[in-house]
Short mmCIF file of C-alpha atoms and ligand atoms in Angstrom, two decimals:
data_model
loop_
_atom_site.label_atom_id
_atom_site.label_comp_id
_atom_site.label_asym_id
_atom_site.label_seq_id
_atom_site.Cartn_x
_atom_site.Cartn_y
_atom_site.Cartn_z
CA MET A 2 -211.82 173.87 -144.11
CA VAL A 3 -215.46 173.24 -142.03
CA ILE A 4 -216.33 170.81 -145.31
CA LYS A 5 -212.33 168.80 -144.81
CA SER A 6 -213.13 168.59 -141.07
CA ASN A 7 -216.81 167.08 -141.31
CA ILE A 8 -215.56 164.48 -143.63
CA LYS A 9 -212.71 163.62 -141.35
CA GLY A 10 -214.92 163.29 -138.85
CA LEU A 11 -217.13 160.91 -140.05
CA LEU A 12 -214.30 158.64 -141.26
CA ALA A 13 -213.31 159.08 -137.57
CA GLU A 14 -217.01 157.64 -136.91
CA LEU A 15 -217.23 155.82 -139.61
CA GLN A 16 -213.98 153.94 -138.88
CA TYR A 17 -215.02 150.64 -136.64
CA SER A 18 -218.37 149.75 -138.98
CA THR A 19 -218.50 148.36 -142.53
CA ALA A 20 -219.86 151.56 -143.32
CA LYS A 21 -218.48 153.24 -146.60
CA LEU A 22 -218.52 157.96 -146.86
CA ILE A 23 -220.71 158.80 -149.77
CA ALA A 24 -220.61 162.44 -149.88
CA VAL A 25 -223.24 163.91 -152.09
CA SER A 26 -223.19 166.60 -153.97
CA LYS A 27 -225.92 167.47 -155.65
CA THR A 28 -226.38 171.54 -155.44
CA GLN A 29 -223.21 172.12 -154.41
CA PRO A 30 -220.71 173.64 -156.51
CA ILE A 31 -217.30 171.88 -158.47
CA GLU A 32 -215.58 174.55 -155.93
CA LYS A 33 -216.43 172.56 -153.07
CA ILE A 34 -216.75 168.90 -154.32
CA LYS A 35 -213.48 170.04 -155.29
CA GLU A 36 -212.82 170.82 -151.46
CA ALA A 37 -213.81 167.21 -150.58
CA TYR A 38 -211.80 165.75 -152.61
CA ASP A 39 -208.41 167.20 -151.30
CA ALA A 40 -209.72 166.33 -148.64
CA GLY A 41 -209.35 162.62 -149.30
CA GLN A 42 -212.98 161.62 -150.56
CA ARG A 43 -213.15 160.10 -153.77
CA ILE A 44 -216.88 158.82 -153.59
CA PHE A 45 -219.72 161.24 -154.58
CA GLY A 46 -223.56 161.37 -154.61
CA GLU A 47 -225.52 163.11 -156.99
CA ASN A 48 -229.36 163.01 -157.66
CA LYS A 49 -229.63 164.30 -161.44
CA ALA A 50 -228.39 162.65 -164.22
CA GLN A 51 -226.83 165.84 -166.28
CA GLU A 52 -225.84 167.46 -163.50
CA MET A 53 -223.87 164.47 -162.49
CA MET A 54 -222.22 164.10 -166.18
CA THR A 55 -221.05 167.84 -166.04
CA LYS A 56 -219.39 167.16 -162.93
CA HIS A 57 -217.88 164.38 -164.08
CA LEU A 58 -216.31 166.32 -166.86
CA ALA A 59 -214.62 168.95 -164.59
CA LEU A 60 -213.74 166.50 -161.61
CA PRO A 61 -210.74 164.25 -161.23
CA PRO A 62 -210.92 160.70 -163.03
CA ASP A 63 -210.98 159.07 -160.17
CA ILE A 64 -214.12 160.62 -158.35
CA GLU A 65 -216.50 156.67 -158.35
CA TRP A 66 -219.55 158.43 -159.02
CA HIS A 67 -222.88 157.28 -157.52
CA MET A 68 -226.23 157.86 -158.80
CA ILE A 69 -228.63 158.12 -155.59
CA GLY A 70 -231.45 160.01 -157.15
CA HIS A 71 -234.65 157.79 -159.12
CA LEU A 72 -233.48 157.70 -162.89
CA GLN A 73 -235.57 158.61 -165.72
CA THR A 74 -234.72 155.95 -168.70
CA ASN A 75 -234.05 158.63 -170.85
CA LYS A 76 -231.67 159.67 -168.73
CA VAL A 77 -229.41 157.24 -168.16
CA LYS A 78 -227.52 157.36 -171.44
CA PHE A 79 -225.64 160.38 -169.88
CA ILE A 80 -224.07 158.51 -166.90
CA ALA A 81 -223.75 154.73 -168.06
CA PRO A 82 -220.27 155.30 -170.20
CA PHE A 83 -219.06 156.43 -166.30
CA VAL A 84 -221.47 155.57 -163.49
CA THR A 85 -219.80 153.46 -160.76
CA LEU A 86 -223.14 152.65 -159.17
CA ILE A 87 -226.65 153.17 -159.01
CA HIS A 88 -228.23 153.21 -155.58
CA SER A 89 -231.57 153.67 -157.12
CA VAL A 90 -233.02 151.38 -159.06
CA ASP A 91 -236.97 151.24 -159.15
CA SER A 92 -238.29 149.18 -162.15
CA VAL A 93 -237.77 146.39 -164.10
CA LYS A 94 -238.20 148.97 -167.06
CA LEU A 95 -235.43 150.69 -165.87
CA LEU A 96 -233.06 148.21 -164.92
CA GLU A 97 -233.73 146.55 -168.80
CA GLU A 98 -232.60 150.17 -170.38
CA ILE A 99 -228.88 150.78 -167.41
CA ASN A 100 -229.03 147.20 -169.60
CA LYS A 101 -229.16 148.25 -172.93
CA GLN A 102 -226.85 151.21 -172.10
CA GLY A 103 -224.07 149.80 -170.14
CA LYS A 104 -224.60 147.67 -173.42
CA LYS A 105 -224.04 150.55 -175.88
CA ALA A 106 -221.22 151.69 -173.50
CA ASN A 107 -219.55 148.03 -173.82
CA ARG A 108 -219.69 147.77 -169.47
CA ILE A 109 -221.79 145.41 -166.45
CA ILE A 110 -223.56 148.44 -165.19
CA SER A 111 -223.52 148.20 -160.57
CA CYS A 112 -227.23 148.56 -159.35
CA LEU A 113 -229.17 148.42 -156.16
CA LEU A 114 -232.57 147.67 -155.88
CA GLN A 115 -234.19 150.05 -154.03
CA VAL A 116 -236.98 148.99 -151.57
CA HIS A 117 -239.58 151.14 -150.40
CA ILE A 118 -239.42 150.97 -146.20
CA ALA A 119 -240.77 154.14 -145.42
CA LYS A 120 -244.48 154.89 -144.18
CA GLU A 121 -244.87 157.59 -147.15
CA GLU A 122 -246.42 157.30 -150.04
CA THR A 123 -243.87 159.22 -152.15
CA LYS A 124 -240.58 157.15 -151.56
CA PHE A 125 -239.56 155.04 -154.85
CA GLY A 126 -238.66 151.86 -154.34
CA PHE A 127 -239.96 148.35 -154.82
CA ASP A 128 -241.42 146.54 -152.42
CA PRO A 129 -239.84 143.62 -150.48
CA ASP A 130 -242.19 140.63 -152.29
CA GLU A 131 -241.25 142.46 -155.82
CA VAL A 132 -237.82 142.46 -154.64
CA ILE A 133 -238.10 138.81 -154.30
CA SER A 134 -240.08 137.70 -157.14
CA LEU A 135 -237.67 139.57 -158.94
CA LEU A 136 -234.79 137.92 -157.85
CA SER A 137 -236.58 134.71 -157.67
CA GLY A 138 -237.49 135.20 -161.89
CA PRO A 139 -235.78 134.61 -164.96
CA THR A 140 -235.94 138.39 -165.71
CA LEU A 141 -232.09 139.82 -164.07
CA SER A 142 -230.18 137.26 -165.55
CA GLN A 143 -231.15 137.76 -169.16
CA LEU A 144 -229.99 141.54 -168.21
CA LYS A 145 -226.27 140.20 -168.83
CA ASN A 146 -224.96 144.04 -168.41
CA ILE A 147 -226.07 144.84 -165.77
CA GLN A 148 -224.69 143.56 -161.86
CA ILE A 149 -226.88 143.93 -158.56
CA HIS A 150 -225.00 144.28 -155.88
CA GLY A 151 -227.32 144.26 -153.14
CA LEU A 152 -230.16 146.86 -151.78
CA MET A 153 -230.96 150.66 -150.85
CA GLY A 154 -233.50 151.98 -148.85
CA MET A 155 -234.54 155.73 -147.38
CA ALA A 156 -236.34 155.81 -144.21
CA THR A 157 -239.23 158.07 -142.92
CA PHE A 158 -239.13 161.58 -142.68
CA THR A 159 -239.40 161.66 -139.27
CA LYS A 160 -237.79 162.53 -135.53
CA ASP A 161 -239.27 158.92 -134.35
CA GLU A 162 -235.84 157.23 -134.00
CA GLU A 163 -237.29 153.47 -133.14
CA LEU A 164 -239.88 153.64 -136.12
CA ILE A 165 -236.28 154.64 -138.62
CA ARG A 166 -234.95 151.90 -137.03
CA GLN A 167 -237.39 149.58 -137.39
CA GLU A 168 -237.54 150.82 -141.22
CA PHE A 169 -233.35 149.80 -141.44
CA ARG A 170 -233.53 146.19 -139.89
CA SER A 171 -236.50 145.18 -142.35
CA LEU A 172 -234.26 145.87 -145.31
CA LYS A 173 -231.30 144.16 -143.12
CA LYS A 174 -233.80 141.17 -142.36
CA LEU A 175 -234.72 141.09 -145.97
CA PHE A 176 -230.93 141.61 -147.13
CA ASP A 177 -230.11 139.06 -145.20
CA GLU A 178 -232.71 136.42 -146.26
CA LEU A 179 -232.28 137.11 -149.84
CA LYS A 180 -228.13 136.29 -148.96
CA LYS A 181 -228.77 132.78 -147.82
CA ARG A 182 -231.00 132.35 -150.96
CA GLY A 183 -229.59 131.00 -154.35
CA LEU A 184 -229.11 134.19 -156.67
CA PRO A 185 -229.47 135.04 -160.56
CA LYS A 186 -225.71 134.79 -161.35
CA ASN A 187 -225.44 138.52 -161.96
CA THR A 188 -226.98 139.25 -158.14
CA MET A 189 -225.06 139.21 -154.94
CA MET A 190 -226.35 140.84 -151.61
CA LYS A 191 -222.47 142.71 -150.54
CA GLU A 192 -224.16 146.47 -150.40
CA LEU A 193 -226.68 148.20 -148.11
CA SER A 194 -227.06 151.04 -149.17
CA MET A 195 -228.80 153.02 -145.85
CA GLY A 196 -228.98 156.34 -143.78
CA MET A 197 -228.23 160.02 -144.35
CA SER A 198 -227.94 163.24 -141.97
CA ALA A 199 -229.67 163.35 -140.11
CA ASP A 200 -230.51 159.39 -139.99
CA TYR A 201 -226.46 157.33 -140.06
CA LYS A 202 -225.68 157.05 -136.72
CA ILE A 203 -229.06 154.69 -136.58
CA ALA A 204 -228.25 153.16 -140.09
CA ILE A 205 -224.47 152.22 -139.16
CA GLN A 206 -225.80 150.18 -136.03
CA GLU A 207 -228.63 148.72 -138.50
CA GLY A 208 -225.85 147.09 -140.42
CA SER A 209 -225.10 149.73 -143.34
CA THR A 210 -222.25 149.76 -145.80
CA PHE A 211 -222.98 152.94 -147.57
CA VAL A 212 -224.15 156.45 -145.55
CA ARG A 213 -225.39 158.82 -148.69
CA ILE A 214 -224.49 161.74 -146.23
CA GLY A 215 -225.13 165.78 -148.20
CA THR A 216 -225.82 168.39 -145.51
CA ALA A 217 -223.64 167.17 -142.61
CA ILE A 218 -220.79 168.02 -144.85
CA PHE A 219 -221.84 170.91 -146.78
CA GLY A 220 -224.34 172.38 -144.83
CA GLU A 221 -227.83 173.40 -145.92
CA ARG A 222 -228.20 173.20 -150.16
CA ASN A 223 -229.35 176.44 -151.86
CA TYR A 224 -231.91 174.91 -155.02
CA THR A 225 -231.95 179.19 -155.87
CA THR A 226 -227.74 179.52 -157.23
CA THR A 227 -228.08 175.89 -159.02
C1 LIG B 12 -229.93 164.23 -150.86
C2 LIG B 12 -230.08 162.96 -150.56
C3 LIG B 12 -229.11 162.66 -149.80
C4 LIG B 12 -228.70 163.19 -148.95
O1 LIG B 12 -229.29 163.39 -147.77
P1 LIG B 12 -228.51 164.68 -146.57
O2 LIG B 12 -229.51 165.04 -145.62
O3 LIG B 12 -228.93 165.43 -147.10
O4 LIG B 12 -227.93 163.97 -146.11
C5 LIG B 12 -229.43 160.98 -149.57
N1 LIG B 12 -230.28 160.19 -150.44
C6 LIG B 12 -230.47 160.25 -150.93
C7 LIG B 12 -231.43 159.49 -152.29
C8 LIG B 12 -230.90 161.64 -151.41
O5 LIG B 12 -231.60 162.28 -152.40
#
């Protein structure tokens, strides 16, 4: 019941914004995802390819599965046949593998480019100038089984709300600048994935179109039982 009311509460908050809700179900058991599904939620986010595949097979086919975690090239094949959107594309090598697996599955796979906006060294992603040069160069238009829908970013893990806001704002600025450029045919700047349980309110104010929320829906994750 608490999952259902958490979802209802979040949807009410998002109602007048541009943001859609992704329920981040990583480590959560099937029953809990089913509870969110029964509350009307259809978009779920996972960060491990095999876990996503298992859940995809066990749950209703109208769920949209979004990959939000760092994806290793050798795992792309597990999700290529069904994944709705890969948020976490952080290298050209990964793009090429997604393209290859998309071709095998006879699909065009939708992707976001993950941009490094945080102060922390550890966060994955392209630097803003790398995104600009990728989108100005010939590489992307050759990847016929890829469609780029926009950008994704993660803010620094901090209580400093001004820093978080600045980081989201810098991503939105890059997004808006790219939108004005001539982009490759298979690229559009439509989706901006930013905001998690701790910082989604700021992300919404800064123009997010996808918030990725786990803890605020399902409670704390228990990594030991999964
Ligand atoms: C786990 C995760 C989330 C959700 O985090 P919460 O703090 O539980 O809302 C969002 N985005 C990514 C990339 C994640 O790995």
